Coordinates of N, CA and C in Angstrom, one line a residue:
S1 N 88.7 110.0 66.9 CA 87.7 110.0 67.9 C 88.1 109.2 69.1
R2 N 87.5 109.8 70.4 CA 88.3 108.7 71.7 C 86.5 108.7 72.4
F3 N 86.2 107.3 73.1 CA 85.2 107.5 74.1 C 85.6 107.5 75.1
V4 N 85.0 108.6 76.0 CA 85.2 109.2 76.8 C 83.8 108.8 77.4
A5 N 83.8 108.5 79.0 CA 83.1 108.1 80.0 C 82.8 109.0 81.2
I6 N 81.6 109.4 81.4 CA 81.5 110.4 82.3 C 80.3 110.2 83.6
P7 N 80.6 109.0 84.4 CA 79.2 108.5 85.1 C 78.6 109.6 85.9
T8 N 77.2 109.7 86.0 CA 76.7 110.4 87.0 C 76.1 109.8 88.1
T9 N 76.5 108.6 88.2 CA 75.6 107.9 89.5 C 77.0 107.0 90.0
S10 N 77.1 106.5 91.3 CA 78.3 106.1 91.9 C 77.4 104.3 92.1
G11 N 77.3 103.9 90.8 CA 76.8 102.2 91.2 C 76.9 101.2 90.2
S12 N 76.7 101.5 89.2 CA 77.3 100.3 87.8 C 78.5 100.0 87.8
G13 N 79.4 101.3 87.6 CA 80.7 100.7 87.3 C 81.0 100.6 85.9
S14 N 80.0 100.8 84.9 CA 79.9 101.0 83.6 C 80.9 102.0 83.4
E15 N 81.3 102.7 83.7 CA 82.2 103.4 83.2 C 83.7 102.7 83.1
A16 N 83.9 101.5 83.6 CA 85.0 100.5 83.8 C 84.8 99.1 83.3
S17 N 83.5 98.7 82.9 CA 83.0 97.7 82.8 C 82.9 97.0 81.5
V18 N 83.3 95.9 80.9 CA 83.0 95.0 79.8 C 81.5 94.7 79.6
A19 N 81.0 94.8 80.6 CA 79.3 94.3 80.8 C 78.4 95.4 80.4
A20 N 77.3 95.1 79.7 CA 76.2 95.8 79.4 C 75.0 94.9 79.8
V21 N 73.7 95.3 80.0 CA 72.7 94.4 80.3 C 71.8 95.0 79.3
V22 N 70.8 94.4 78.6 CA 69.8 94.5 77.7 C 68.7 93.8 78.1
T23 N 67.2 94.3 77.6 CA 66.2 93.8 78.2 C 65.3 93.4 77.2
D24 N 65.0 91.9 76.9 CA 64.8 91.5 75.6 C 63.7 90.2 75.9
G25 N 62.7 90.0 74.9 CA 61.8 88.7 74.8 C 60.8 89.0 75.6
M26 N 59.8 87.9 75.5 CA 58.4 87.5 75.8 C 58.4 86.4 76.3
P27 N 58.4 86.1 77.7 CA 58.4 87.1 79.2 C 59.8 87.9 78.9
P28 N 59.9 89.2 79.2 CA 61.0 89.8 79.2 C 62.2 89.3 80.1
R29 N 63.5 89.3 79.7 CA 64.6 89.0 80.5 C 65.9 90.0 80.6
K30 N 66.4 90.1 81.5 CA 67.3 91.1 81.5 C 69.0 90.1 80.9
I31 N 69.5 90.6 79.7 CA 70.5 89.4 79.4 C 71.7 90.2 79.5
P32 N 72.8 89.8 80.1 CA 74.0 90.5 80.0 C 74.9 90.4 79.2
I33 N 75.8 91.0 78.5 CA 76.3 91.0 77.1 C 77.7 91.7 77.6
V34 N 78.8 90.6 76.7 CA 79.9 91.6 77.6 C 80.8 91.6 76.1
S35 N 81.6 93.0 76.4 CA 82.3 93.4 75.0 C 83.6 94.2 75.4
M36 N 84.7 93.9 74.8 CA 85.8 95.0 75.0 C 85.6 96.6 75.0
D37 N 84.8 96.3 73.8 CA 84.2 97.8 73.0 C 83.6 98.5 74.0
F38 N 83.2 97.9 75.3 CA 82.7 99.0 76.1 C 83.5 99.9 77.0
I39 N 84.7 99.1 77.1 CA 85.7 100.0 77.9 C 86.2 101.6 77.1
P40 N 86.1 102.4 77.9 CA 86.6 103.7 77.2 C 87.8 103.6 77.4
D41 N 88.1 104.9 76.3 CA 89.3 105.3 76.3 C 89.6 106.2 77.9
V42 N 88.8 106.8 78.1 CA 89.1 107.9 79.0 C 88.0 108.2 80.3
V43 N 88.3 107.8 81.2 CA 87.2 108.1 82.1 C 87.3 109.3 83.4
I44 N 86.5 110.1 83.6 CA 86.4 111.3 84.2 C 85.2 110.8 85.3
L45 N 85.9 111.1 86.5 CA 85.2 111.0 87.6 C 85.0 112.5 88.3
D46 N 84.0 113.0 88.3 CA 83.5 113.9 89.2 C 82.2 113.9 89.6
P47 N 82.5 114.1 91.3 CA 81.6 113.7 92.1 C 80.6 114.9 92.1
S48 N 81.0 115.9 91.6 CA 80.0 117.1 91.5 C 78.8 117.2 90.8
L49 N 78.9 115.9 89.7 CA 77.8 115.6 89.0 C 76.9 114.4 89.9
T50 N 77.1 114.2 90.7 CA 76.3 113.1 91.3 C 75.5 114.0 92.8
I51 N 75.8 115.2 92.6 CA 75.3 116.2 94.0 C 74.0 116.3 94.2
D52 N 73.6 116.2 93.0 CA 71.9 116.2 92.8 C 71.0 115.0 92.8
L53 N 71.9 113.8 93.0 CA 70.8 112.8 93.0 C 70.1 112.5 94.5
P54 N 68.8 112.3 94.0 CA 67.9 111.8 95.7 C 68.8 110.6 96.1
N55 N 68.3 110.9 97.3 CA 68.8 110.3 98.3 C 68.5 108.4 97.9
D56 N 67.4 108.2 97.5 CA 67.3 107.1 97.0 C 67.9 106.4 96.0
I57 N 67.8 107.4 94.9 CA 69.2 106.7 93.9 C 70.3 106.5 94.4
T58 N 70.8 107.3 95.0 CA 71.9 107.1 95.9 C 72.2 105.9 96.3
F59 N 71.4 105.3 97.3 CA 71.3 104.3 97.8 C 71.3 103.2 97.0
Y60 N 70.2 103.3 96.0 CA 70.0 101.9 94.9 C 71.2 101.8 94.1
T61 N 72.0 103.2 93.6 CA 73.3 103.1 93.1 C 74.4 102.5 93.9
A62 N 75.0 102.9 94.9 CA 75.8 102.5 96.1 C 75.7 100.9 96.2
I63 N 74.4 100.4 96.6 CA 74.1 99.1 96.9 C 74.8 98.3 95.4
D64 N 74.4 98.8 94.6 CA 74.5 97.9 92.9 C 76.0 97.7 93.3
A65 N 76.9 99.0 93.4 CA 78.3 98.6 93.4 C 78.9 98.0 94.5
F66 N 78.3 97.9 95.7 CA 78.5 97.0 96.9 C 78.4 95.4 96.7
T67 N 77.1 95.3 95.8 CA 76.6 94.1 95.7 C 78.0 93.5 94.4
H68 N 78.3 94.3 93.5 CA 79.4 94.3 93.0 C 80.5 93.4 93.8
A69 N 80.9 94.2 94.4 CA 82.2 94.3 95.5 C 82.1 92.7 96.1
I70 N 81.4 92.5 96.5 CA 81.1 91.2 97.6 C 80.9 89.8 96.3
E71 N 80.2 89.6 95.7 CA 80.1 88.8 94.8 C 81.2 88.7 93.9
S72 N 82.1 89.8 93.8 CA 83.1 89.7 92.8 C 84.3 89.0 93.8
Y73 N 83.9 89.1 94.9 CA 85.1 88.5 96.3 C 84.5 86.9 96.0
C74 N 83.3 86.7 96.3 CA 82.7 85.7 96.5 C 83.1 84.8 95.3
S75 N 83.0 85.0 94.3 CA 82.8 84.3 92.9 C 84.0 83.3 92.7
T76 N 83.3 82.1 91.8 CA 84.4 80.8 91.8 C 85.5 81.1 90.9
V77 N 85.5 82.4 90.4 CA 86.7 83.0 89.6 C 87.5 83.6 90.1
H78 N 87.0 84.2 91.3 CA 88.2 85.4 92.0 C 89.4 85.2 92.1
N79 N 90.2 86.2 92.0 CA 91.8 86.0 92.3 C 92.3 87.2 93.3
Q80 N 93.5 87.3 93.5 CA 94.1 88.2 94.6 C 93.9 89.4 94.1
I81 N 94.1 89.8 93.1 CA 94.0 91.1 92.4 C 92.4 91.6 92.3
T82 N 91.5 90.8 92.1 CA 90.1 91.2 92.0 C 89.8 91.4 93.3
D83 N 90.2 90.4 94.4 CA 89.8 90.8 95.9 C 90.0 91.8 96.6
Q84 N 91.3 92.6 96.0 CA 92.0 94.0 96.6 C 91.0 95.0 96.0
Y85 N 90.7 95.0 95.1 CA 89.5 96.0 94.3 C 88.0 96.0 94.8
A86 N 87.8 94.7 95.4 CA 86.6 94.2 95.9 C 86.3 94.9 97.3
V87 N 87.3 94.6 98.1 CA 87.6 94.8 99.3 C 87.6 96.6 99.8
M88 N 88.4 97.0 98.3 CA 88.4 98.4 98.9 C 87.5 99.3 98.7
A89 N 86.7 98.5 97.6 CA 85.1 99.2 97.1 C 84.4 99.4 98.4
G90 N 84.5 97.6 99.0 CA 83.2 97.7 99.8 C 83.5 98.8 101.2
K91 N 84.9 98.5 101.4 CA 85.1 99.4 102.5 C 85.0 101.0 102.5
L92 N 85.1 101.4 101.2 CA 84.8 102.8 100.7 C 83.2 103.0 100.7
I93 N 82.1 102.3 100.3 CA 80.8 102.3 100.6 C 80.6 102.4 101.7
V94 N 80.9 101.4 102.8 CA 80.3 101.4 103.6 C 80.8 102.6 104.9
N95 N 82.0 103.4 104.7 CA 82.3 104.0 105.5 C 81.8 105.3 105.1
S96 N 81.3 105.3 103.7 CA 80.9 106.7 103.1 C 79.2 106.7 102.9
L97 N 78.4 105.8 102.8 CA 77.1 106.0 102.0 C 76.4 106.9 103.0
Q98 N 76.4 106.5 104.6 CA 75.6 107.3 105.4 C 76.0 108.9 105.6
T99 N 77.2 109.0 105.3 CA 77.7 110.6 105.2 C 76.9 111.2 104.1
V100 N 77.0 110.4 102.8 CA 76.5 111.0 101.5 C 74.9 111.1 102.1
I101 N 74.2 110.3 102.3 CA 72.8 110.2 102.6 C 72.3 111.3 103.4
R102 N 73.4 111.5 104.7 CA 72.8 112.9 105.6 C 73.2 113.9 104.9
N103 N 74.3 114.1 104.5 CA 74.7 115.4 103.6 C 75.2 115.2 102.4
P104 N 74.2 115.2 101.4 CA 74.5 115.0 99.7 C 75.3 115.9 99.0
G105 N 75.8 117.3 100.0 CA 76.7 118.2 99.5 C 78.6 117.3 99.9
D106 N 78.3 116.4 100.7 CA 79.8 116.2 100.6 C 80.7 115.5 99.4
L107 N 81.4 116.4 99.0 CA 81.9 116.3 97.7 C 83.1 115.1 97.7
D108 N 83.7 115.0 99.3 CA 84.7 114.2 99.7 C 84.1 112.4 99.3
A109 N 82.8 112.8 100.5 CA 82.1 111.4 100.6 C 81.4 110.8 99.2
R110 N 81.2 112.1 98.4 CA 80.8 111.2 96.9 C 81.7 110.7 95.9
E111 N 83.2 111.4 96.2 CA 84.2 111.1 95.5 C 84.4 109.3 95.8
R112 N 84.5 109.5 97.3 CA 84.9 107.9 97.2 C 83.6 106.7 97.3
L113 N 82.9 107.3 96.9 CA 81.8 106.6 96.4 C 81.9 106.2 95.0
Q114 N 82.3 107.2 94.3 CA 82.6 106.9 92.8 C 83.8 106.2 92.5
F115 N 84.8 106.2 93.3 CA 85.9 105.4 93.4 C 85.5 103.8 93.6
A116 N 84.7 103.7 94.1 CA 84.0 102.2 95.0 C 83.3 101.9 93.5
A117 N 82.6 102.6 93.4 CA 81.8 102.0 92.1 C 82.9 101.2 90.8
T118 N 83.9 102.2 90.8 CA 84.9 102.1 89.7 C 85.4 100.8 90.1
L119 N 86.1 101.0 91.2 CA 86.8 99.6 91.7 C 85.9 98.2 91.4
A120 N 84.9 98.5 91.7 CA 84.0 97.2 91.9 C 83.5 96.7 90.4
G121 N 83.7 97.7 89.8 CA 83.4 97.4 88.1 C 84.6 97.1 87.3
I122 N 85.6 97.3 88.0 CA 86.9 96.4 87.7 C 87.0 95.5 87.6
A123 N 86.7 95.1 88.9 CA 86.8 93.5 89.8 C 85.7 92.7 89.0
Q124 N 84.6 93.4 88.7 CA 83.6 92.2 88.0 C 84.1 92.4 86.5
N125 N 84.8 92.9 86.2 CA 85.1 92.5 84.7 C 85.9 91.0 84.5
T126 N 86.6 90.7 85.5 CA 87.2 89.3 85.7 C 86.3 88.3 86.3
T127 N 85.3 88.7 87.2 CA 85.0 87.6 88.4 C 83.4 87.5 87.8
S128 N 82.7 88.4 87.1 CA 81.3 88.5 87.0 C 80.8 88.5 88.7
V129 N 79.1 88.3 88.8 CA 78.6 88.1 89.8 C 78.4 87.2 90.4
G130 N 76.9 87.2 91.0 CA 76.4 86.0 91.5 C 74.8 85.8 91.7
A131 N 74.3 85.0 92.5 CA 73.2 85.0 92.6 C 72.3 86.2 93.1
A132 N 72.7 87.2 93.7 CA 72.0 88.5 94.2 C 71.8 89.2 92.8
H133 N 72.6 89.2 91.7 CA 72.4 89.9 90.4 C 71.3 89.1 89.6
A134 N 71.5 87.5 89.7 CA 70.5 87.0 88.9 C 68.9 87.1 89.2
L135 N 69.0 87.4 90.9 CA 67.6 87.7 91.2 C 67.2 88.6 91.2
S136 N 67.9 89.9 91.0 CA 67.7 91.2 91.1 C 67.3 91.3 89.3
H137 N 68.3 90.8 88.5 CA 67.5 91.0 87.2 C 66.1 90.5 87.3
A138 N 65.9 89.6 87.7 CA 64.5 88.9 87.5 C 63.5 89.4 87.9
L139 N 63.9 90.1 89.0 CA 62.9 91.0 89.8 C 62.8 92.4 89.2
G140 N 63.9 93.1 88.4 CA 63.7 94.1 87.5 C 62.6 94.0 86.5
V141 N 62.7 93.1 85.7 CA 61.8 92.9 84.7 C 60.5 92.1 85.1
T142 N 60.1 91.6 86.3 CA 59.1 91.2 86.3 C 58.4 92.1 87.5
T143 N 58.9 93.5 88.2 CA 58.4 94.2 89.4 C 58.7 95.4 88.7
D144 N 59.4 95.7 87.6 CA 59.9 97.2 87.6 C 60.6 98.1 88.7
I145 N 61.2 97.1 89.8 CA 62.0 98.0 90.9 C 63.4 98.1 90.3
P146 N 63.9 99.4 90.8 CA 65.6 99.5 90.7 C 66.0 98.4 90.8
H147 N 67.2 98.5 90.3 CA 68.3 97.3 90.0 C 68.8 97.0 91.4
G148 N 69.5 98.4 91.8 CA 70.2 98.5 92.9 C 69.0 98.0 94.2
L149 N 68.0 98.6 94.0 CA 66.7 98.1 95.1 C 66.8 96.4 95.3
G150 N 66.4 95.8 94.1 CA 66.5 94.3 94.1 C 67.8 93.7 94.6
N151 N 69.1 94.3 94.2 CA 70.2 93.7 95.1 C 70.3 94.0 96.8
A152 N 69.5 95.2 97.1 CA 69.4 95.0 98.1 C 68.7 94.3 99.2
I153 N 67.4 94.3 98.4 CA 66.4 93.5 98.8 C 66.9 91.8 99.1
V154 N 67.4 91.2 98.2 CA 68.1 89.6 98.1 C 69.5 90.0 98.9
L155 N 70.5 90.3 98.9 CA 71.7 90.2 99.2 C 71.9 89.3 100.5
S156 N 71.2 89.9 101.7 CA 71.7 89.2 102.7 C 71.1 87.7 103.0
K157 N 70.2 87.4 101.8 CA 69.4 85.9 102.2 C 70.2 85.3 101.1
V158 N 71.1 85.8 100.1 CA 71.8 85.0 98.8 C 73.5 84.9 99.7
L159 N 73.7 85.8 100.8 CA 74.9 85.7 101.4 C 74.7 84.7 102.4
R160 N 73.6 84.4 103.2 CA 73.5 83.2 104.1 C 73.8 82.1 103.6
L161 N 72.8 81.9 102.2 CA 72.8 80.6 101.7 C 74.4 80.3 101.1
N162 N 74.8 81.1 100.5 CA 76.1 80.9 99.9 C 77.1 80.6 101.1
A163 N 77.1 80.7 102.2 CA 77.8 80.8 103.4 C 78.0 79.4 103.9
K164 N 76.9 78.5 103.4 CA 76.6 77.3 103.6 C 77.8 76.2 103.1
D165 N 78.3 76.9 101.9 CA 79.4 76.0 101.0 C 80.5 76.8 100.9
S166 N 80.5 78.2 101.3 CA 81.8 79.1 101.1 C 82.2 79.7 102.4
T167 N 83.3 79.9 102.5 CA 83.7 80.6 103.5 C 83.7 82.2 103.2
R168 N 83.8 82.4 101.7 CA 84.2 83.8 101.1 C 83.2 84.8 101.6
P169 N 81.6 84.8 101.9 CA 81.0 85.6 102.4 C 81.5 86.4 103.7
G170 N 82.0 85.4 104.7 CA 82.5 85.6 105.8 C 83.4 86.5 106.1
M171 N 84.7 86.1 105.0 CA 85.9 86.5 104.9 C 85.9 87.9 104.4
F172 N 84.7 88.4 103.5 CA 84.7 89.6 102.8 C 84.2 90.3 104.1
T173 N 83.1 90.0 104.6 CA 82.3 90.7 105.8 C 83.5 91.1 107.1
Q174 N 84.4 90.3 107.4 CA 85.4 90.8 108.1 C 86.4 91.7 107.5
E175 N 87.0 91.5 106.4 CA 88.0 92.6 105.6 C 87.2 94.0 105.8
I176 N 85.8 94.3 105.4 CA 85.3 95.3 105.3 C 85.0 96.1 106.7
G177 N 85.6 95.1 107.9 CA 85.3 95.7 109.0 C 83.8 95.1 109.8
F178 N 83.4 94.2 109.2 CA 82.1 94.2 109.9 C 82.4 92.7 110.6
D179 N 81.7 92.2 111.9 CA 81.8 91.2 112.6 C 81.2 89.8 112.2
S180 N 80.4 89.8 111.4 CA 79.5 89.1 110.8 C 78.3 89.3 109.8
L181 N 77.7 88.5 109.1 CA 76.8 88.6 107.7 C 75.5 89.3 108.4
E182 N 75.2 89.4 109.8 CA 74.6 89.9 110.5 C 74.5 91.1 110.6
N183 N 75.9 91.8 110.6 CA 76.1 93.1 110.3 C 75.9 94.0 109.3
I184 N 76.1 92.7 108.0 CA 75.6 93.2 106.7 C 74.1 94.0 106.5
E185 N 73.3 92.8 106.9 CA 72.0 92.8 107.2 C 71.7 94.2 107.6
T186 N 72.1 94.3 108.9 CA 71.7 95.6 109.7 C 72.3 96.7 109.3
W187 N 73.3 96.8 108.6 CA 74.0 97.6 107.3 C 72.8 98.3 106.5
L188 N 72.8 97.2 105.6 CA 71.7 97.6 104.5 C 70.2 98.0 105.0
A189 N 69.6 97.1 106.4 CA 68.2 98.2 106.8 C 68.5 99.3 107.6
S190 N 69.8 99.7 107.6 CA 69.7 101.0 108.3 C 69.8 102.1 107.5
M191 N 70.2 101.9 106.3 CA 70.3 102.5 105.0 C 69.5 102.6 104.6
A192 N 68.6 101.7 104.4 CA 67.3 101.7 104.0 C 66.3 102.6 104.5
E193 N 66.5 102.5 105.8 CA 65.5 103.1 106.5 C 66.0 104.9 106.4
L194 N 67.2 105.2 106.5 CA 67.5 106.5 106.3 C 66.8 107.0 104.9
V195 N 66.8 106.3 103.7 CA 65.9 106.9 102.9 C 64.6 106.6 102.5
D196 N 64.0 106.0 103.6 CA 62.9 105.6 103.6 C 62.5 104.6 102.3
V197 N 63.2 103.6 102.4 CA 63.0 102.6 101.4 C 62.6 101.4 101.6
P198 N 61.2 100.7 101.6 CA 60.9 99.1 102.0 C 61.9 98.0 101.6
L199 N 62.3 97.3 102.3 CA 63.4 96.1 101.7 C 62.4 95.1 101.3
R200 N 61.7 95.1 100.9 CA 60.5 94.2 100.3 C 60.1 94.4 98.8
W201 N 60.0 93.5 97.8 CA 59.9 94.1 96.7 C 58.3 94.2 96.2
G202 N 57.7 93.2 97.1 CA 56.4 93.8 97.2 C 55.6 94.3 97.3
E203 N 56.2 95.5 98.0 CA 56.0 96.9 98.3 C 56.4 98.0 97.5
S204 N 57.3 97.4 96.6 CA 58.3 98.8 95.8 C 57.5 98.4 94.5
M205 N 57.1 97.1 93.7 CA 57.0 97.1 92.6 C 55.7 97.9 91.8
V206 N 55.7 98.1 90.6 CA 54.4 98.7 90.1 C 53.0 97.9 90.2
P207 N 52.3 98.4 90.5 CA 50.9 98.5 91.3 C 50.3 97.0 90.5
D208 N 50.3 97.2 89.1 CA 49.7 96.3 88.1 C 50.2 95.2 87.8
R209 N 51.5 95.0 88.9 CA 52.6 93.5 88.5 C 52.1 92.4 89.6
E210 N 51.6 91.4 89.1 CA 51.5 90.3 90.0 C 52.4 89.2 89.7
P211 N 53.6 89.3 90.0 CA 54.3 88.2 89.6 C 54.5 87.1 90.6
S212 N 54.4 85.6 90.3 CA 54.5 84.8 91.4 C 56.1 84.6 92.0
A213 N 56.5 84.2 93.0 CA 57.9 83.6 93.4 C 58.2 82.9 92.4
E214 N 57.5 81.8 92.0 CA 58.4 80.9 91.2 C 58.4 81.5 89.7
S215 N 57.6 82.4 89.2 CA 58.0 82.5 87.8 C 59.3 83.5 88.0
I216 N 59.4 84.3 88.9 CA 60.8 85.1 89.3 C 61.7 83.9 89.6
A217 N 61.7 83.3 90.2 CA 62.8 82.1 90.6 C 63.2 81.8 89.0
A218 N 62.4 81.4 88.5 CA 62.8 80.8 87.2 C 63.5 81.2 86.2
I219 N 63.4 82.6 86.2 CA 64.1 83.7 85.2 C 65.3 83.7 86.1
A220 N 65.6 84.3 87.2 CA 66.8 83.9 88.0 C 67.7 82.8 87.6
F221 N 67.1 81.6 87.6 CA 67.5 80.3 87.5 C 68.2 80.2 86.0
D222 N 67.8 81.0 85.1 CA 68.3 80.7 84.0 C 69.5 81.8 83.6
D223 N 70.0 82.7 84.5 CA 70.8 83.9 84.6 C 72.2 83.9 84.6
V224 N 72.9 83.9 83.5 CA 74.3 83.5 83.4 C 75.3 83.9 84.6
C225 N 74.6 84.7 85.5 CA 75.3 85.4 86.6 C 75.5 84.4 87.7
L226 N 74.4 83.1 87.2 CA 74.6 81.7 88.5 C 75.7 81.1 88.4
R227 N 76.5 81.2 87.0 CA 77.5 80.8 87.0 C 78.7 80.3 87.7
T228 N 79.0 82.0 88.2 CA 80.0 82.2 89.2 C 79.6 82.2 90.8
N229 N 78.5 82.0 90.8 CA 77.6 81.7 92.2 C 78.4 80.7 93.2
P230 N 79.2 81.1 94.5 CA 79.8 80.1 94.9 C 79.3 78.5 95.6
R231 N 77.9 78.8 95.3 CA 76.9 77.6 95.7 C 76.1 77.2 94.4
K232 N 75.8 76.0 94.2 CA 75.2 75.7 93.0 C 73.5 75.8 93.7
T233 N 73.0 76.8 93.2 CA 71.9 77.1 93.8 C 70.7 76.7 92.9
S234 N 69.7 76.2 93.7 CA 68.6 75.1 93.0 C 67.5 76.5 92.7
L235 N 66.6 76.3 91.8 CA 65.3 76.7 91.7 C 64.5 76.9 92.8
E236 N 64.4 75.5 94.1 CA 63.8 76.0 94.8 C 64.4 77.1 96.1
E237 N 65.6 77.0 96.0 CA 66.3 77.9 96.9 C 66.1 79.6 96.4
L238 N 66.2 79.5 95.5 CA 65.9 81.0 94.6 C 64.2 81.2 94.5
S239 N 63.6 80.2 94.5 CA 61.9 80.7 94.8 C 61.9 80.9 96.3
T240 N 62.5 80.4 97.1 CA 62.4 80.7 98.7 C 62.8 82.0 99.0
I241 N 64.1 82.4 98.5 CA 64.5 83.7 98.7 C 63.4 85.0 98.3
V242 N 63.1 84.4 97.2 CA 62.2 85.6 96.5 C 60.7 85.4 97.2
E243 N 60.1 84.5 97.5 CA 59.3 84.6 98.8 C 59.2 85.3 100.1
S244 N 60.4 85.0 100.6 CA 60.7 85.6 101.8 C 60.9 87.0 102.0
T245 N 61.2 87.8 100.6 CA 61.3 89.0 100.4 C 60.2 89.9 99.9
R246 N 59.2 89.0 99.8 CA 57.9 90.0 98.8 C 57.6 90.6 99.9

């Protein structure tokens, strides 16, 4: 028998990734696990299978892939090969996401998003990710917001923080055609506005949840994804990001 993977979204890159995430424990935590057994024998990318995705899910999954790309590029264990995969993925997403949101039936643009998700998944196999994913994991288990939305909410803040210690966020920004980190923030906001999604976790969470910024940050602080973040991030810094995006 052969393991065949056929993704129906353009986000996680799990069709080409050694990583999976399980939710466990009390309080619950998202725990990444890694195994070569997750790599399929055959991957089929068929954009027609994504054509009925609602616009919000298209946005969430694309921003998850975008976050894979930029955090791979900024990772402490990046290399020239992963950099090329990450940059290619970032360019494809930036140049295709608005087209897909405005015209969900555009198969060429949807195919480009699928390629981007797979390329970013390959990149993160080697590099892992960073603080945006750590925070998004924590937001997911405490507020039930979608993972890609969590990434969209915190990514700009994380990039600004990492840029204090690393040139990599700015380098990636220029590689994909933007002038500054502010351009990425503006692009994220414009895509969220197109799909009518607020980039505040307090406005998107399940109504009966009332987690504190400190409790969310504490979960993120223990996340393995922080190990490859380009800045040694403190619990206080994570808490500040969570509070500022409430």
